[in-house]
mmCIF file of C-alpha atoms and ligand atoms in Angstrom:
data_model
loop_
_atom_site.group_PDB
_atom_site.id
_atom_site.type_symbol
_atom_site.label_atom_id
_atom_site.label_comp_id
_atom_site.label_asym_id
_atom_site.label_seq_id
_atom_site.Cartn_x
_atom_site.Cartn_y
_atom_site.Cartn_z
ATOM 1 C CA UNK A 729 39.297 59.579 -99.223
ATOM 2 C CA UNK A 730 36.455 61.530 -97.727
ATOM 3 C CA UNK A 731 32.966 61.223 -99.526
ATOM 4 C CA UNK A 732 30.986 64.202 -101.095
ATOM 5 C CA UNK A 733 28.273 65.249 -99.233
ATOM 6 C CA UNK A 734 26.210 63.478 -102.225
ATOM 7 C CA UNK A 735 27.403 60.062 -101.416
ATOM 8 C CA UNK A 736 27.852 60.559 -97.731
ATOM 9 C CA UNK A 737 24.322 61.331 -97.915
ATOM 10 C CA UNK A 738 22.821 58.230 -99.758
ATOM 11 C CA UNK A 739 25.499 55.899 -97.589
ATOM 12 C CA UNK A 740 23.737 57.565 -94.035
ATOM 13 C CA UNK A 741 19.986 57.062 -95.485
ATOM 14 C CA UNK A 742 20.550 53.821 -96.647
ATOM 15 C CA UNK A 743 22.458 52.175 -93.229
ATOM 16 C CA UNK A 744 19.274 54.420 -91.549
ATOM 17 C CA UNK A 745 16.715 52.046 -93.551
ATOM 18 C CA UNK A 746 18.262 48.952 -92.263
ATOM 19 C CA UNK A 747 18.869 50.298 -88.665
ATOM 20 C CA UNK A 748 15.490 50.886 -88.821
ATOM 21 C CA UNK A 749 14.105 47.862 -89.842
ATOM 22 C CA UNK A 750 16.536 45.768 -87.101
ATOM 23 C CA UNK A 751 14.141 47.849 -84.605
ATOM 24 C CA UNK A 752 11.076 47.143 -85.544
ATOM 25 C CA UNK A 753 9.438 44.690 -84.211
ATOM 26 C CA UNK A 754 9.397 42.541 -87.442
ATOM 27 C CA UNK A 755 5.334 42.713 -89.327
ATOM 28 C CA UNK A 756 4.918 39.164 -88.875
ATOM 29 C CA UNK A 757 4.899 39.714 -85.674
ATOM 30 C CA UNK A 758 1.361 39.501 -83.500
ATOM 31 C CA UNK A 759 -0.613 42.026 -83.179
ATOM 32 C CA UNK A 760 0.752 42.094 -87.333
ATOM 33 C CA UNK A 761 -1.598 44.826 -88.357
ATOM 34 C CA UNK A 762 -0.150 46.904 -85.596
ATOM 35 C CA UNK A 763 3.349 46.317 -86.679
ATOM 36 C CA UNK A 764 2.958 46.273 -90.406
ATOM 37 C CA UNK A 765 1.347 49.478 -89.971
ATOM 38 C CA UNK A 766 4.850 50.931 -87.990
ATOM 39 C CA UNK A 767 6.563 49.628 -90.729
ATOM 40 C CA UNK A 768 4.242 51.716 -93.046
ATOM 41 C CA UNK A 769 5.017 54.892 -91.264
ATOM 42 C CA UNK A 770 8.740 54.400 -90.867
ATOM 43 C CA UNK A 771 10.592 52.488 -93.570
ATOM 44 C CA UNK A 772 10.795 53.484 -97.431
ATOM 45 C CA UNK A 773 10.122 57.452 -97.044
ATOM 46 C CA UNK A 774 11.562 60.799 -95.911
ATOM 47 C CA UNK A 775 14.325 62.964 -96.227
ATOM 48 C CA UNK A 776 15.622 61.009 -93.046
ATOM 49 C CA UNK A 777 16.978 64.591 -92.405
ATOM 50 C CA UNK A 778 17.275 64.170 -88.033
ATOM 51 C CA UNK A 779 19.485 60.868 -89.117
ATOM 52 C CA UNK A 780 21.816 63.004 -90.856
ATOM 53 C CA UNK A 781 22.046 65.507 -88.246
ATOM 54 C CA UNK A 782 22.892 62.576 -85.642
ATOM 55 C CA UNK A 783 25.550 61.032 -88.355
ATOM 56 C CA UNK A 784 26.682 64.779 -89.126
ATOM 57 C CA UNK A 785 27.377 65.799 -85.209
ATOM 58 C CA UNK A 786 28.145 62.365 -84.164
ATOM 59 C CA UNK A 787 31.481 62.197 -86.863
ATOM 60 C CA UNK A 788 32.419 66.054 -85.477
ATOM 61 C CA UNK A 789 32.857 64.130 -81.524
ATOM 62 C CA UNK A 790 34.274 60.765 -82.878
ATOM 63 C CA UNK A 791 30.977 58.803 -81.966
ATOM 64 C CA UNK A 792 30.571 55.584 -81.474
ATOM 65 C CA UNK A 793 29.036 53.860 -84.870
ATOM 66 C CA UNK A 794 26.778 51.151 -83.162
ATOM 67 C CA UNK A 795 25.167 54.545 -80.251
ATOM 68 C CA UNK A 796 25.182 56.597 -83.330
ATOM 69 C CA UNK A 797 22.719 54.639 -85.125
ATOM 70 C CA UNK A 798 20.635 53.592 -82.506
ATOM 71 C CA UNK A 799 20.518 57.167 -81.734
ATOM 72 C CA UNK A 800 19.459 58.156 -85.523
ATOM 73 C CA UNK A 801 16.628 55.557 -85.549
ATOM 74 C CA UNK A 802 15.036 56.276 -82.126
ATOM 75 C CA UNK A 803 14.828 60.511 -83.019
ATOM 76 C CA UNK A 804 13.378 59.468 -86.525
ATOM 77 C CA UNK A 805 10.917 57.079 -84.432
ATOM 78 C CA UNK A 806 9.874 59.853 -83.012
ATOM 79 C CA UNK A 807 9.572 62.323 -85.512
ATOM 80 C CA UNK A 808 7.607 59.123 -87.425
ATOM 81 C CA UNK A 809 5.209 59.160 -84.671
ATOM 82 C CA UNK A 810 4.555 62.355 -84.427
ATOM 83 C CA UNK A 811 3.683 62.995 -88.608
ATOM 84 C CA UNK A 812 1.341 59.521 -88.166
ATOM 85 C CA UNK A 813 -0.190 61.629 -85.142
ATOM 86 C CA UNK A 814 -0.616 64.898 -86.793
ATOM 87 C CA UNK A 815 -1.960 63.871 -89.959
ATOM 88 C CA UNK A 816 -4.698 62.391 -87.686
ATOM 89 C CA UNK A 817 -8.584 64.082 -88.241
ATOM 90 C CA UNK A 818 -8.428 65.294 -84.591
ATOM 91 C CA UNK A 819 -5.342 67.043 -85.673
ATOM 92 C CA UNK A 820 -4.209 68.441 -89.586
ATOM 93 C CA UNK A 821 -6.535 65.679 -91.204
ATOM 94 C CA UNK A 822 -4.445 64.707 -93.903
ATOM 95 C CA UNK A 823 -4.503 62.285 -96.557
ATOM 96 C CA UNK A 824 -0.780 62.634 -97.872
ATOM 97 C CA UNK A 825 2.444 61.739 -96.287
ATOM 98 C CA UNK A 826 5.541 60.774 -97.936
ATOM 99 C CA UNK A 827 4.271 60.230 -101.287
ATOM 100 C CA UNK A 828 1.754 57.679 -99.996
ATOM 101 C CA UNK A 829 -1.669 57.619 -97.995
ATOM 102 C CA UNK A 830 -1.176 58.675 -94.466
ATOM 103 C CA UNK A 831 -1.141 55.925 -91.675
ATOM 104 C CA UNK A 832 -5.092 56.638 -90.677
ATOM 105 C CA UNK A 833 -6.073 56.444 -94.230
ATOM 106 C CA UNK A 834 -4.041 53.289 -94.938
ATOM 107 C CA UNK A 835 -5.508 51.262 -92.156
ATOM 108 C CA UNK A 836 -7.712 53.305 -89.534
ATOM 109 C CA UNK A 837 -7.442 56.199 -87.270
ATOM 110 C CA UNK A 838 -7.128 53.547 -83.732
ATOM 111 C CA UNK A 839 -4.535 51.836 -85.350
ATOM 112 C CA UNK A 840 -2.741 55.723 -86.410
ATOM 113 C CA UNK A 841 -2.787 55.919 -82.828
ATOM 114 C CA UNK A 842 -1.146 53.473 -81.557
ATOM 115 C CA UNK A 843 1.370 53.662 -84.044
ATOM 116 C CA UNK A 844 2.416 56.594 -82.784
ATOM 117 C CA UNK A 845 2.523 55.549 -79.423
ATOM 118 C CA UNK A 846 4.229 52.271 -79.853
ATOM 119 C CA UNK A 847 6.660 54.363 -82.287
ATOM 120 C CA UNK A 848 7.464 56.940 -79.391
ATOM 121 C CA UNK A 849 7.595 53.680 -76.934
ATOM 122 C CA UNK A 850 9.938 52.090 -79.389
ATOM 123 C CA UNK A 851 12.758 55.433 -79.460
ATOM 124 C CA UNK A 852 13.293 55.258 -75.706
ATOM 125 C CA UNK A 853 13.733 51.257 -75.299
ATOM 126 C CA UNK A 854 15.894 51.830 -78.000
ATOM 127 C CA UNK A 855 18.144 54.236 -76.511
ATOM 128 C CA UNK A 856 18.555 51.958 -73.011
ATOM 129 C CA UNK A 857 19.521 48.890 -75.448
ATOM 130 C CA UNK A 858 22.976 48.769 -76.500
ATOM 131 C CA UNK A 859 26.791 49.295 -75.373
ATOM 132 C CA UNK A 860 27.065 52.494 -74.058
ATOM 133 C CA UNK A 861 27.758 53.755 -70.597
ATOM 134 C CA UNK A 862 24.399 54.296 -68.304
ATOM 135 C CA UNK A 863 24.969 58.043 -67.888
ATOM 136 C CA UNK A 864 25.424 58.416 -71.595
ATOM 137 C CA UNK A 865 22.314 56.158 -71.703
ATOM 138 C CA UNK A 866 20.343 58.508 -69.441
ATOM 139 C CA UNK A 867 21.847 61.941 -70.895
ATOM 140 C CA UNK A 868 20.340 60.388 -74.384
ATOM 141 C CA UNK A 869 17.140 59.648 -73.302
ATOM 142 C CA UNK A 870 16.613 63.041 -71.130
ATOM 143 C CA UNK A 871 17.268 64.422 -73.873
ATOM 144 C CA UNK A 872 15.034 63.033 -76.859
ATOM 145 C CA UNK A 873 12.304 63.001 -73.450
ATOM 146 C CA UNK A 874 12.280 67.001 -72.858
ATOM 147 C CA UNK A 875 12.452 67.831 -76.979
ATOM 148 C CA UNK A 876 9.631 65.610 -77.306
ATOM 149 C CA UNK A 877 7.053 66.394 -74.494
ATOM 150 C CA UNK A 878 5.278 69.502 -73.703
ATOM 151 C CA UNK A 879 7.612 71.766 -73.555
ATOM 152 C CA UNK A 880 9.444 70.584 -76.811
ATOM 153 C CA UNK A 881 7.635 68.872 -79.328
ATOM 154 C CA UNK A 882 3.882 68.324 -78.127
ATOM 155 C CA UNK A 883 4.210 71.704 -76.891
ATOM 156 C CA UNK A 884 4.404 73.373 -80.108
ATOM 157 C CA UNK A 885 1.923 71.247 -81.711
ATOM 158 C CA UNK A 886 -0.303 72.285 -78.800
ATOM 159 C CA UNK A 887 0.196 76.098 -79.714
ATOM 160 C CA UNK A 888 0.124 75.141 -83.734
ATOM 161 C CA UNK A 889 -3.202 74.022 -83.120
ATOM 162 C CA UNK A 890 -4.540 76.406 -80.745
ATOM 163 C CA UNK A 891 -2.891 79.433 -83.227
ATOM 164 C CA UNK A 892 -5.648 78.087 -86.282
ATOM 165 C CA UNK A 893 -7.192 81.510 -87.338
ATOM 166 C CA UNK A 894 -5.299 83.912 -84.790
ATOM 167 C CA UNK A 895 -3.049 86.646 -85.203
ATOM 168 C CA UNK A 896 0.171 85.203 -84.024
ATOM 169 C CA UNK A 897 3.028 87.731 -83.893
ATOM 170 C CA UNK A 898 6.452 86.815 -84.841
ATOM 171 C CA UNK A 899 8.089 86.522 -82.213
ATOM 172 C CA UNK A 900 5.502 84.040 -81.138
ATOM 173 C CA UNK A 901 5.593 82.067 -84.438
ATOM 174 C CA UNK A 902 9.301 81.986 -83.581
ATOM 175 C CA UNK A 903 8.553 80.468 -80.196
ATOM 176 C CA UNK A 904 5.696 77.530 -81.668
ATOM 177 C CA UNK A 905 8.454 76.362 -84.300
ATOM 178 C CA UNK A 906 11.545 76.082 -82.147
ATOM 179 C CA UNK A 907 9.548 74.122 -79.530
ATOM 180 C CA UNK A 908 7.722 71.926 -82.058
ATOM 181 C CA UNK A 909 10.070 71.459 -85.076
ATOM 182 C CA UNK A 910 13.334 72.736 -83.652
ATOM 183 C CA UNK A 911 13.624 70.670 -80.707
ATOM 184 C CA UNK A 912 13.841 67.408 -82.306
ATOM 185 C CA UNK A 913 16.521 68.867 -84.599
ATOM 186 C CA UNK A 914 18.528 70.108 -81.899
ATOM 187 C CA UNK A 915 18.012 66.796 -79.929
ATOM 188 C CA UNK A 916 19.349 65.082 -83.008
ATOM 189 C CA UNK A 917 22.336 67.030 -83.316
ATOM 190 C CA UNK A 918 23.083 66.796 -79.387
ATOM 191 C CA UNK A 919 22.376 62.737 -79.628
ATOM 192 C CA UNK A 920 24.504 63.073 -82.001
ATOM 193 C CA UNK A 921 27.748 64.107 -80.386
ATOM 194 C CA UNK A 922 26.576 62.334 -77.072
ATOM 195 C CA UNK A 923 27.931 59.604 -78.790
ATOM 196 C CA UNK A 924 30.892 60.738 -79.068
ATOM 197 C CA UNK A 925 33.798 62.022 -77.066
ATOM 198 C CA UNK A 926 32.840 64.443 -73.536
ATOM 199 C CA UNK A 927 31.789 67.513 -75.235
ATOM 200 C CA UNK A 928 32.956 70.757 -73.541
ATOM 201 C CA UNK A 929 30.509 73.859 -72.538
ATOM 202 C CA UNK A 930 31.840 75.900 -74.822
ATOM 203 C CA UNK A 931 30.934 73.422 -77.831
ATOM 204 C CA UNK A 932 27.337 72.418 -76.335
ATOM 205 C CA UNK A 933 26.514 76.075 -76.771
ATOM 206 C CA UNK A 934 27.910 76.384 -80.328
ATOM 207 C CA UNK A 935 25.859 73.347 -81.190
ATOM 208 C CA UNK A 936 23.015 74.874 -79.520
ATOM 209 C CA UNK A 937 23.227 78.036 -81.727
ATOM 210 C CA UNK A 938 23.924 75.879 -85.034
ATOM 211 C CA UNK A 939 20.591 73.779 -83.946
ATOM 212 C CA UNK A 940 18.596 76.697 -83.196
ATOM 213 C CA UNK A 941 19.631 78.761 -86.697
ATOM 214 C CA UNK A 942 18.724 75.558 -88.682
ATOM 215 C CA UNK A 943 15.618 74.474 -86.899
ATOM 216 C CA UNK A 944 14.246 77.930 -87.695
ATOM 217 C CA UNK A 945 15.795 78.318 -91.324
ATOM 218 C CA UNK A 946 13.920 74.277 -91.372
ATOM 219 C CA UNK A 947 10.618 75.902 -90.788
ATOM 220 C CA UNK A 948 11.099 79.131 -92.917
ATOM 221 C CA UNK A 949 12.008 76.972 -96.002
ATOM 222 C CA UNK A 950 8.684 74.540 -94.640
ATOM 223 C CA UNK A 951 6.632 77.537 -94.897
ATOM 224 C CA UNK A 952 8.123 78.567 -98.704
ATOM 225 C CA UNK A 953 7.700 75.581 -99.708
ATOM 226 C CA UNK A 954 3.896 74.671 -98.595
ATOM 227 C CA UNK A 955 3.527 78.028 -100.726
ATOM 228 C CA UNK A 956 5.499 77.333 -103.278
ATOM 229 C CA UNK A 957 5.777 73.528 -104.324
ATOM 230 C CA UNK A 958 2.500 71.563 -105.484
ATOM 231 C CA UNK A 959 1.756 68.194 -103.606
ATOM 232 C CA UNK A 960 3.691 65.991 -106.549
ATOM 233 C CA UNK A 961 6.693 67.280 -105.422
ATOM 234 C CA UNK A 962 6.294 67.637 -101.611
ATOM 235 C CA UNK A 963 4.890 64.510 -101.479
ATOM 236 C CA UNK A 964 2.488 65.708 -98.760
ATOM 237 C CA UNK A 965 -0.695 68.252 -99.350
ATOM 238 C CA UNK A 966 1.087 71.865 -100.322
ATOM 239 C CA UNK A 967 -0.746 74.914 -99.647
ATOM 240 C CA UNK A 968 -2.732 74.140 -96.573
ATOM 241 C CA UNK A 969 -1.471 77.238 -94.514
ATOM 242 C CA UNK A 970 -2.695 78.904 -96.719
ATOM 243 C CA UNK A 971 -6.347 77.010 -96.980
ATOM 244 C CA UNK A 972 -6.409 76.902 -93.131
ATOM 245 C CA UNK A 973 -5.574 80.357 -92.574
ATOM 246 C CA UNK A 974 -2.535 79.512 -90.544
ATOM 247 C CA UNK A 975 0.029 82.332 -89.422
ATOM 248 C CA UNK A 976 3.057 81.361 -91.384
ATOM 249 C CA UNK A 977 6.267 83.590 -92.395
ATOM 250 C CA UNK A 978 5.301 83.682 -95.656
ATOM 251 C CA UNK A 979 2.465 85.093 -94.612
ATOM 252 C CA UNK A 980 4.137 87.102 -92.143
ATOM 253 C CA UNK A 981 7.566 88.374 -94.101
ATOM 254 C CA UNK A 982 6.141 87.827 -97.684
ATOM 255 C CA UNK A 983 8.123 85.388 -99.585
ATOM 256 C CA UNK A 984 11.233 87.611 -101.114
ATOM 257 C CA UNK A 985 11.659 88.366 -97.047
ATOM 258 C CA UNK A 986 10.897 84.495 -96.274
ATOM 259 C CA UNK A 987 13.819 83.676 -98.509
ATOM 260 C CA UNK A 988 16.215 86.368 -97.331
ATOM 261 C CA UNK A 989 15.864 85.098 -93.767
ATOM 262 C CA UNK A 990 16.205 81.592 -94.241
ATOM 263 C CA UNK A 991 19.764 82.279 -96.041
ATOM 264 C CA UNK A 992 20.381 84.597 -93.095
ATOM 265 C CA UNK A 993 20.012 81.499 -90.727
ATOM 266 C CA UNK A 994 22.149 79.499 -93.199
ATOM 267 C CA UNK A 995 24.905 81.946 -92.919
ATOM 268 C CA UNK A 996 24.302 82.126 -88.800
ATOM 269 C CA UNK A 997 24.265 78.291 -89.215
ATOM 270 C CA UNK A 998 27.367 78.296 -90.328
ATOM 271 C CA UNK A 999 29.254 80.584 -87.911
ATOM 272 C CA UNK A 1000 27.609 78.997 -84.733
ATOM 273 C CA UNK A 1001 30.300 76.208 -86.332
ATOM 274 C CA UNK A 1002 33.646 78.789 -86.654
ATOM 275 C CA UNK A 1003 35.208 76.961 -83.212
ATOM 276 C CA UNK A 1004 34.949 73.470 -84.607
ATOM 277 C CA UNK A 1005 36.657 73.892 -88.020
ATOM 278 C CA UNK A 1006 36.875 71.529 -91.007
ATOM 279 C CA UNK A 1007 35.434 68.790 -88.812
ATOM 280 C CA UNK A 1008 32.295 70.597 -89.263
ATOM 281 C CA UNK A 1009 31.964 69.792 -92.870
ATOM 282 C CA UNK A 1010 28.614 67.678 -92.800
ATOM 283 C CA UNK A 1011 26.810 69.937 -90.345
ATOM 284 C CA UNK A 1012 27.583 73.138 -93.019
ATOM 285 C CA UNK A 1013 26.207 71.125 -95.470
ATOM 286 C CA UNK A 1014 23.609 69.632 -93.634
ATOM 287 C CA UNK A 1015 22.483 73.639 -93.151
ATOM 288 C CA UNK A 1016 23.083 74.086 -96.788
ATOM 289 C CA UNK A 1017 20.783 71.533 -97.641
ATOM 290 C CA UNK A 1018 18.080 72.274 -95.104
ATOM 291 C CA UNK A 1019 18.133 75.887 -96.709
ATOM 292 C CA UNK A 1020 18.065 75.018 -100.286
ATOM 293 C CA UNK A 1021 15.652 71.891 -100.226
ATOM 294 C CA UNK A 1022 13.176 71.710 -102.825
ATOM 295 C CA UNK A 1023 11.242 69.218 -100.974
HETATM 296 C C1 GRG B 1261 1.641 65.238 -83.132
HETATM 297 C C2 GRG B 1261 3.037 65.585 -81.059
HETATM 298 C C3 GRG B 1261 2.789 65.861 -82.469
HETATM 299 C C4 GRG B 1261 3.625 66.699 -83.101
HETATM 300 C C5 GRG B 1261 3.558 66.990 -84.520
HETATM 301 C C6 GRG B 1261 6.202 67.262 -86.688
HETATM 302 C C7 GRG B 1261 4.905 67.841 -86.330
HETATM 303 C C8 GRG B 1261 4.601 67.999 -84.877
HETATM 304 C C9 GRG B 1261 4.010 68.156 -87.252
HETATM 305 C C10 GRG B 1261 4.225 67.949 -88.705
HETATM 306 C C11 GRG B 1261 3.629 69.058 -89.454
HETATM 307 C C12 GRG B 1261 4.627 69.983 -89.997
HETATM 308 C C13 GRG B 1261 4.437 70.344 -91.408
HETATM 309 C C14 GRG B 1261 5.622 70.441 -89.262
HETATM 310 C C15 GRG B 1261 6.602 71.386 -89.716
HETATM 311 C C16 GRG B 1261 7.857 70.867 -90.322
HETATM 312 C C17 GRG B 1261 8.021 69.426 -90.347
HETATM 313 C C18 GRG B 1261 8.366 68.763 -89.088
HETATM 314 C C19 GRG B 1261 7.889 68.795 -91.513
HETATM 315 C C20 GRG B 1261 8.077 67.361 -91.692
HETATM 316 O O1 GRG B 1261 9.426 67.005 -91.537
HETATM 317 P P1 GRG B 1261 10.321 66.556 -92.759
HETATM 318 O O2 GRG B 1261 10.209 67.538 -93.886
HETATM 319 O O3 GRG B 1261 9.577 65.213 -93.174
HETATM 320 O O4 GRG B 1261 11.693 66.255 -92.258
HETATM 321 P P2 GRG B 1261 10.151 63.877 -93.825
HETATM 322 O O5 GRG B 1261 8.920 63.191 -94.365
HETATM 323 O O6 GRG B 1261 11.122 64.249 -94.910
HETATM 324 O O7 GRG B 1261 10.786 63.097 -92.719
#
């Protein structure tokens, strides 16, 4: 019988925390500080959301369980690394992540460094390990390579920082968030079915416009939240936009208008996935989700 989303939910997070753990290196291990301090930033928190978009697109193409999860682990690697990094002084200075002290905080701003870098190190060996074929191999780890360098991830960090204090318009707020949140989430989707069956152009496209519509409606709902929810509940510092006078869409739209859009992407979320049918189950309510987080 097929699980509730509920269930299916809890069973993907949890196999995620031990897939994770089996690739780390373990904290014992020398340099130990180094390593307990990946462990740190990676195990026990998150809404492991880029997992579920792997297990969610990966079950649509009949995926391969064992390239599935090494796929889920080395995106959230990345997306690891990158919250250590941008927590960092030289970036958002922040002393919150995940309920718990941020990685420089916790043990020092070199070792917050090299975190990250050993993280991002970590997602690529990861994705040349393992059973699959070497093109598959290769299409995986072009992939997670573009959506996290500079004109993917890093990029839009790049123009998040440099945007501190300016007028942005929207079209060009559009532009910083797919490059530096949406491009992960679309690489996790497409990771996703890339281990799977030989996807056809026709459905790369439609889960191009599904990733796109949900990366955006991702940042809309980060944005109503950071204005919305106190740090308790985020588990990270809310209302810093605001405090660092960054261009936002709630400061853009307004919230009411916020809201309205970010159900607007839901519902565009959800026809970008009309060709695929009921297999499409988990990504629908992977966009539901996304859209009505609280957290
Ligand atoms: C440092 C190269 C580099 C990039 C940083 C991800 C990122 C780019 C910055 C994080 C700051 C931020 C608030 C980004 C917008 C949305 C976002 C990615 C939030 C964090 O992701 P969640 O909500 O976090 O999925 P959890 O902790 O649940 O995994």
């Amino acid at each position: 019988m097929r699980r509730d989303f509920a269930q299916w939910r809890q069973a993907v997070q949890a196999e995620m925390e031990a897939t994770l753990l089996t690739f780390l290196p373990p904290a014992s291990e020398p340099p130990a500080r180094l390593h307990q301090a990946m462990h740190y930033a990676v195990l026990d928190g998150g809404k492991r959301v880029r997992p579920l978009l792997v297990y969610a697109a990966g079950e649509l193409f009949d995926a391969d369980a064992q390239s599935m999860a090494r796929a889920a682990a080395a995106v959230e690697m990345i997306h690891a690394y990158s919250l250590v990094h941008d927590d960092m002084p030289c970036m958002d200075d922040d002393a919150l992540r995940r309920g718990k002290p941020t990685v420089h905080k916790q043990f020092d701003e070199a070792t917050a460094l090299l975190v990250g870098d050993a993280l991002q190190a970590q997602a690529f060996t990861i994705l040349t390990q393992g059973n699959a074929e070497p093109a598959r191999k290769v299409a995986m780890l072009s992939t997670l390579a573009l959506a996290s360098g500079s004109r993917g991830m890093c990029g839009g960090q790049a123009i998040d920082l440099a945007a501190v204090g300016q007028a942005l318009s929207l079209a060009e707020l559009e532009q910083m968030h797919k490059l530096k949140t949406g491009a992960l989430l679309e690489a996790a989707v497409m990771l996703g079915a890339l281990s799977g069956k030989t996807l056809l152009a026709a459905e790369v496209a439609a889960l191009q416009a599904y990733s796109a519509a949900v990366g955006l409606a991702f940042q809309v709902v980060d944005d109503i939240l950071d204005a919305t929810a106190d740090s308790a509940t985020l588990g990270k510092t809310a209302g810093k936009d605001a405090a660092n006078n960054k261009p936002t869409y709630v400061s853009h739209l307004g919230l009411e208008a916020s809201q309205v859009l970010a159900e607007k992407l839901r519902l565009d979320a959800h026809r970008a996935l009309l060709p695929f049918g009921d297999g499409a189950e988990r990504l629908r309510e992977l966009a539901d989700l996304i859209v009505q987080r609280r957290t």
